[in-house]
Coordinates of C-alpha atoms and ligand atoms in Angstrom, one line a residue:
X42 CA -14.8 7.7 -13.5
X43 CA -13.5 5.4 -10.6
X44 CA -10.2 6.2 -9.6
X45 CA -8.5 4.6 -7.0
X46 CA -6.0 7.2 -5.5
X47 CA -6.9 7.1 -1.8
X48 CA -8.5 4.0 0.6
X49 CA -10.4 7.1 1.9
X50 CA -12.2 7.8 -1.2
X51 CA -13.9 4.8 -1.6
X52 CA -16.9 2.9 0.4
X53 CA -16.7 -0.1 2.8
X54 CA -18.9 -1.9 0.2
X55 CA -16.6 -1.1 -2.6
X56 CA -13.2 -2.0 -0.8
X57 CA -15.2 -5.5 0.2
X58 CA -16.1 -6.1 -3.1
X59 CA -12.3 -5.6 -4.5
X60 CA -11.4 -8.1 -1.4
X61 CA -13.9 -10.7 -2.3
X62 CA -13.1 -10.5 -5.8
X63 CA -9.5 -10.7 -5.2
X64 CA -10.2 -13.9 -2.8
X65 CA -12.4 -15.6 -5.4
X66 CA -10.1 -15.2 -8.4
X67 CA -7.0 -16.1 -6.0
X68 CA -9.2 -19.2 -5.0
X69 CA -9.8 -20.3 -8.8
X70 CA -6.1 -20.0 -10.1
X71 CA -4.6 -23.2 -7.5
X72 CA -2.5 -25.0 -10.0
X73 CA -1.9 -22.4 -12.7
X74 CA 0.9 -21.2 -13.9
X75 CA 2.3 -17.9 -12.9
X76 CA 1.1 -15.4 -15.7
X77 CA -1.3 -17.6 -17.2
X78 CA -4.8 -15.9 -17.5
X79 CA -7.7 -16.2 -15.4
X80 CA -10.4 -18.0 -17.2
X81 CA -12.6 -14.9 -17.8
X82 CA -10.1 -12.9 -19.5
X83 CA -11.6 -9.7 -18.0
X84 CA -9.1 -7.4 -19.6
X85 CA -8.2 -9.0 -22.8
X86 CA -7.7 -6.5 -25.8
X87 CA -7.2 -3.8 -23.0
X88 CA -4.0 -2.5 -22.0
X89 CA -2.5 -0.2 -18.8
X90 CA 0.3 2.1 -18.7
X91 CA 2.5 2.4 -15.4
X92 CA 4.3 5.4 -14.8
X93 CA 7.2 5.3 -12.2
X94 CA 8.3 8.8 -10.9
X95 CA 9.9 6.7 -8.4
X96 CA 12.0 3.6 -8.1
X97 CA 9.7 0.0 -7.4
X98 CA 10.3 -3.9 -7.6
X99 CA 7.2 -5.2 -6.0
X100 CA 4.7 -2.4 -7.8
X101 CA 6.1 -2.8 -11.0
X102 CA 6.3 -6.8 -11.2
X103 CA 2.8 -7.3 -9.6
X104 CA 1.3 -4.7 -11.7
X105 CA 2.6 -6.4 -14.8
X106 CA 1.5 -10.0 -13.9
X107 CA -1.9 -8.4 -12.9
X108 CA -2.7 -7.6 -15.9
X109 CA -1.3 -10.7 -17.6
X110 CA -3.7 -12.3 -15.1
X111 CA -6.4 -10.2 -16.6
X112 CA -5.8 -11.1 -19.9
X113 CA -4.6 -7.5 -20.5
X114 CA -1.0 -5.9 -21.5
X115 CA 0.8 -3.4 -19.8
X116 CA 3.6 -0.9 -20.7
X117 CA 5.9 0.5 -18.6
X118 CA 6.5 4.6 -19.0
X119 CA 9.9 6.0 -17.5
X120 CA 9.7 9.5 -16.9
X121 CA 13.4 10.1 -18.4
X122 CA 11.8 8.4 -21.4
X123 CA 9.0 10.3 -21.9
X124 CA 8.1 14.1 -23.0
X125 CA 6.5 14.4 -19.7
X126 CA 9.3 13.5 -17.4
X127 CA 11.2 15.9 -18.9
X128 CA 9.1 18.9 -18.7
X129 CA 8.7 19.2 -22.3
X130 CA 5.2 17.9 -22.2
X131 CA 2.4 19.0 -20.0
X132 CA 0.9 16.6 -17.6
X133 CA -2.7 17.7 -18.9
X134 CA -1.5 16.4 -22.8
X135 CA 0.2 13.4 -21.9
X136 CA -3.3 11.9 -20.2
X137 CA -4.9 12.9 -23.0
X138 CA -2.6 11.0 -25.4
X139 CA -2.4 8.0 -23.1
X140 CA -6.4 8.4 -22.6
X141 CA -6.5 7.5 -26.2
X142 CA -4.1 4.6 -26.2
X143 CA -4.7 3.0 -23.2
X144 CA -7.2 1.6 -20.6
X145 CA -6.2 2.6 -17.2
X146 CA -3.0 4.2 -16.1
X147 CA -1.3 3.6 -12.9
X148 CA 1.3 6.3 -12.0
X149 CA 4.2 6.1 -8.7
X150 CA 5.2 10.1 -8.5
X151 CA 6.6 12.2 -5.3
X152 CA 3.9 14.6 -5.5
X153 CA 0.1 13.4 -4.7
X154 CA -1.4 16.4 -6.6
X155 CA 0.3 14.6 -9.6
X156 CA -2.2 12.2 -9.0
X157 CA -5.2 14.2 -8.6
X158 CA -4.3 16.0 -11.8
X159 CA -3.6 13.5 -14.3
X160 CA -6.9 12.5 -12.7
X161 CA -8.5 15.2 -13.7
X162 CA -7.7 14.7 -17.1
X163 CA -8.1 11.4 -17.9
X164 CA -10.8 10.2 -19.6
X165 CA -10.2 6.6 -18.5
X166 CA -9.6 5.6 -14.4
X167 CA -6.1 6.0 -12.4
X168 CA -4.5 3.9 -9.6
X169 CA -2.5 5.4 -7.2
X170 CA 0.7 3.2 -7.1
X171 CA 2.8 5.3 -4.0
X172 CA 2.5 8.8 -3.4
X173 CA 4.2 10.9 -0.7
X174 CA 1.0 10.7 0.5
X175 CA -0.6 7.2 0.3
X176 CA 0.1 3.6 -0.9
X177 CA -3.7 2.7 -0.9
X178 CA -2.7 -0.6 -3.2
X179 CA -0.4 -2.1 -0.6
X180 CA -2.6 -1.5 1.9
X181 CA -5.7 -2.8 0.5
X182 CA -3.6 -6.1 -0.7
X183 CA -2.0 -6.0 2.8
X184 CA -5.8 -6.6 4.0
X185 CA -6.4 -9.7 1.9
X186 CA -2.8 -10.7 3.4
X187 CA -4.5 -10.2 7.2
X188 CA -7.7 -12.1 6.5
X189 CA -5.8 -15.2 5.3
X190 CA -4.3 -15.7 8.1
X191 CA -6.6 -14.2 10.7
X192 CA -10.0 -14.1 9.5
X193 CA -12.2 -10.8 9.2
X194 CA -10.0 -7.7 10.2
X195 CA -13.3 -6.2 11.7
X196 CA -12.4 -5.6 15.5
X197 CA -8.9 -6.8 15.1
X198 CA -5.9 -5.1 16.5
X199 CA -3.4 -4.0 14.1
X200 CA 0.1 -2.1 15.4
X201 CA 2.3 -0.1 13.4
X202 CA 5.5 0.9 15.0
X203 CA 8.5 3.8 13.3
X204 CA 7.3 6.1 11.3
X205 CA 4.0 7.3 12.0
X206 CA 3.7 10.1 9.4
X207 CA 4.6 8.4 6.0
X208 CA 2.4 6.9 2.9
X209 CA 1.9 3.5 5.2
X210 CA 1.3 4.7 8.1
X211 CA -2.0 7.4 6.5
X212 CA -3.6 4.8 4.3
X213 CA -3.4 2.2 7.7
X214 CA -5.6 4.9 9.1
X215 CA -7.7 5.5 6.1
X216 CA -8.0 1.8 6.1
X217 CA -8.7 1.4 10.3
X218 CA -11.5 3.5 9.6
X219 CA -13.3 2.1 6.6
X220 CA -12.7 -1.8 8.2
X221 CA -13.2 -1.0 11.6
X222 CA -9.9 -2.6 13.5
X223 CA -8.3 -0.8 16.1
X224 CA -4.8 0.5 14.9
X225 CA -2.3 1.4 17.6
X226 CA 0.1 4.0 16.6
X227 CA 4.0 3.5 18.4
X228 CA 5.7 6.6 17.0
X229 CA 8.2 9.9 18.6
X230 CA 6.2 12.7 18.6
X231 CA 8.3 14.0 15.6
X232 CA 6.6 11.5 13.4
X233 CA 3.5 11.4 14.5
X234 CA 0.7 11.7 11.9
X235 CA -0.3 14.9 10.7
X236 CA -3.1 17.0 11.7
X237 CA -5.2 16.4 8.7
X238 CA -5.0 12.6 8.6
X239 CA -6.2 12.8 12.7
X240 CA -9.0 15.0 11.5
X241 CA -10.0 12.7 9.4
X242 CA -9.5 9.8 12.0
X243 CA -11.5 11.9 14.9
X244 CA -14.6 13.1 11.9
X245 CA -15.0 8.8 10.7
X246 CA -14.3 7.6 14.5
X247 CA -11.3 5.7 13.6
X248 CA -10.4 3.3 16.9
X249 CA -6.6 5.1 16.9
X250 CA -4.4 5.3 19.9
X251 CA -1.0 7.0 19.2
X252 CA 1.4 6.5 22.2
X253 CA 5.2 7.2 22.4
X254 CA 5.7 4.1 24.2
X255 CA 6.4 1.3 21.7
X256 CA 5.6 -1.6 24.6
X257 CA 2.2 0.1 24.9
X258 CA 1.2 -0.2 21.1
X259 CA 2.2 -3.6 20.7
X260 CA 0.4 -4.8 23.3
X261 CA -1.9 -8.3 22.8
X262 CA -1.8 -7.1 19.1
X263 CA -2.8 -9.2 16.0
X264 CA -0.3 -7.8 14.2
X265 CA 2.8 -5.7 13.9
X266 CA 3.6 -3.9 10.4
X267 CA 6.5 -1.2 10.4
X268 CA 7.9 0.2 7.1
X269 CA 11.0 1.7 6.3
X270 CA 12.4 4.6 8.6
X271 CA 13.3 6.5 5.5
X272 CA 11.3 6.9 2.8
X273 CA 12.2 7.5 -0.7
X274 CA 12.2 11.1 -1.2
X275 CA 12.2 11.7 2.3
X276 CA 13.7 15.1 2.3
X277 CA 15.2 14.3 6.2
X278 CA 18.7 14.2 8.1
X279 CA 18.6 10.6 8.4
X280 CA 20.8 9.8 10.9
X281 CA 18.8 12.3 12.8
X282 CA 15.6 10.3 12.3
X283 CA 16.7 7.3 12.3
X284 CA 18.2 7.8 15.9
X285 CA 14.9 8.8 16.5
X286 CA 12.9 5.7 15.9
X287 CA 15.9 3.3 17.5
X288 CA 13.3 2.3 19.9
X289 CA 10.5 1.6 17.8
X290 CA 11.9 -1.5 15.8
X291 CA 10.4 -4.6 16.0
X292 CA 12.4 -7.4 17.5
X293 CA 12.0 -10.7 19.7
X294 CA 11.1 -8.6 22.5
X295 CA 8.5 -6.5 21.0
X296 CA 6.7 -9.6 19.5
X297 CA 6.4 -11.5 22.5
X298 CA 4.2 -8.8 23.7
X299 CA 2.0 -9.1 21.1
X300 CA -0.5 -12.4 21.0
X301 CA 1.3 -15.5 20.5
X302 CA -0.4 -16.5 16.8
X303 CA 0.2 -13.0 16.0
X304 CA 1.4 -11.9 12.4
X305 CA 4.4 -9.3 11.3
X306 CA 4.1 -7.1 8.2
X307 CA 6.3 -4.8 5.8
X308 CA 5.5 -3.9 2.5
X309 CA 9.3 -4.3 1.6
X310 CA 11.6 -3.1 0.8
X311 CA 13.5 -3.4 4.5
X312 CA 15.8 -2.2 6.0
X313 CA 17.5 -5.3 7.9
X314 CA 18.3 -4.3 11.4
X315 CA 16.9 -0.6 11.6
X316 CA 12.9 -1.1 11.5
X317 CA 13.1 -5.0 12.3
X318 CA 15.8 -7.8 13.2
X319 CA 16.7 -10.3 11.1
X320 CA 14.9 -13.2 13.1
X321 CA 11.4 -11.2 12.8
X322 CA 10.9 -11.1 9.3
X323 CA 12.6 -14.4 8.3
X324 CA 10.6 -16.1 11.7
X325 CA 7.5 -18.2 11.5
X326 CA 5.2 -15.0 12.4
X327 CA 6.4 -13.2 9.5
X328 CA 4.3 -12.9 6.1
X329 CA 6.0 -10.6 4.5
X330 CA 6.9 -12.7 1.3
X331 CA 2.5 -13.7 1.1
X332 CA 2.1 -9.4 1.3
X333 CA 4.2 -9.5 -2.0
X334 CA 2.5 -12.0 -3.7
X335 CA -0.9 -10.8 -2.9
X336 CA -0.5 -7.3 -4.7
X337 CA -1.0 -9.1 -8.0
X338 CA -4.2 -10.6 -6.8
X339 CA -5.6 -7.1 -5.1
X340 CA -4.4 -5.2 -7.8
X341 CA -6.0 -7.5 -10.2
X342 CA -9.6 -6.5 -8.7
X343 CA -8.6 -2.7 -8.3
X344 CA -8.4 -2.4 -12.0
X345 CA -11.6 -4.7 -12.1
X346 CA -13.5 -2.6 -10.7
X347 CA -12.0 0.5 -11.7
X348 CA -13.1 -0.6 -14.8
X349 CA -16.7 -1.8 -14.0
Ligands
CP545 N1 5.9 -2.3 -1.4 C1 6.2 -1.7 -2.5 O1 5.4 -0.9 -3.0 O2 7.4 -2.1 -3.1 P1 8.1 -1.4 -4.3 O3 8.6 -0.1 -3.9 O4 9.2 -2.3 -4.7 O5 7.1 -1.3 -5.5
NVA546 N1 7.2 4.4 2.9 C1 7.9 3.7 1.8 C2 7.1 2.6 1.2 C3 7.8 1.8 0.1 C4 7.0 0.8 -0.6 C5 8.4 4.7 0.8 O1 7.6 5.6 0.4 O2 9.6 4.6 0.4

């Protein structure tokens, strides 16, 4: 079964294949309109339900329009709707009911063991949409967003600045690793990434620096991505934490010391002046709106290949 729950879990080769894919179909669609289907109809009669444990525009919308893409249908599963959300059904019954009815499942929960264990019962592939843990499609798509403007990742230099220990922030790592770009961490050291994710960094030789100084990590960058201070579900005093990262956001003078042509990148949603001002991510060096766009074309070739 391929799942794809974790940028980690799956080989350089593999994650080049879903880019190139993605690129190709991207490529072949100039001209079409919005949902209409790619010529191959690699999905048609197949079908994916999307759980959302959590709240989502960009996830659920691009998901949706994937699969429309594909040729494919999707249904949408709230938790308050279903047996499951509301404990009356196990988690190992409902993926055996929706093994039966659908293709592929995509599910957005608070708790990545949720993941792992629907996983486990399955008997057709799961995507990781957001956990606490990851967000392995947004950063995959987020990749295809680089290279369109920059060429190969491979050797690049990639920033992220705010929280350093958050869903972003891990799969960035995860990601660092498997694409070889150096990724410069600007983060307190009360949101610094967590032991295990480093471990995993120092065991696949990730090219990581993590510094407290925000100057230092944005230095002759190619690109500065931040996300949100405050996640959903992010069980924190935020006024506390978000006093904490004042210094991290990224603003006029942060980007001017990053290269000139350099790019900025958020997965959305913001929040206007706390991670980023208001001329940053509506100013020429911003992609932000492409990132959005091109999680229906990533996503398109996860399930691909998920399902190949
Ligand atoms: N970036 C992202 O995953 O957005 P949503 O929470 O709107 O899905
Ligand atoms: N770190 C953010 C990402 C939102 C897409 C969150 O989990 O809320």
């Amino acid at each position: 079964m391929k799942n794809f729950i974790n940028i980690s879990d799956l080989s350089i080769s593999d994650l080049r294949s879903i880019l190139e894919d993605a690129k190709l179909r991207k490529s072949n669609r100039k001209n079409f309109n919005k949902s209409a289907p790619d010529k191959d109809l690699p999905f048609q009669g197949k079908s994916m339900a999307m759980i959302f444990e959590k709240p989502s525009t960009r996830t659920r919308m691009s998901f949706d329009i994937a699969v429309k893409q594909l040729g494919g249908s999707s249904i949408i599963l709230n938790p308050d709707g279903i047996h499951y959300g509301k404990g009356d059904e196990s988690l190992k019954d409902t993926a055996k009911v929706l093994s039966e009815y659908v293709d592929i499942v995509m599910l957005r929960t608070s708790s990545h063991k949720n993941l792992e264990e629907f996983g486990k019962y399955l008997s057709i592939p799961i995507i990781n949409g957001l956990s606490d843990l990851s967000h392995p499609c947004q950063i995959l798509s987020d990749i295809l967003t680089f290279e369109e403007y920059k060429g190969s990742i491979q050797n690049k230099t990639v920033s992220w600045l705010g929280d350093g220990n958050n869903n972003m922030s891990n799969s960035l790592i995860e990601a660092a690793g498997k694409f070889d770009f150096q990724l410069k961490i600007g983060c307190p050291k009360e949101y610094a990434p967590q032991k295990k994710i480093l471990d995993w960094a120092k065991r696949n030789k990730v090219n990581l620096t993590i510094t407290k100084k925000p100057y230092e990590a944005v230095k002759d960058s190619d690109c500065i991505m931040t996300d949100k201070w405050v996640s959903m579900n992010d069980k924190v005093n935020k006024s506390k934490k978000k006093k904490l990262l004042k210094n991290y956001q990224v603003n006029k003078k942060i980007m001017e010391l990053a290269k000139a042509d350099a790019i900025f990148m958020h997965c959305l949603p913001v929040g206007r002046g706390e991670e980023v001002t208001d001329d940053i991510i509506d100013g020429k060096q911003s992609v932000v709106w492409m990132q959005a766009l091109n999680r229906v074309h990533a996503q398109k070739s996860i399930i691909n290949w998920c399902l190949s």
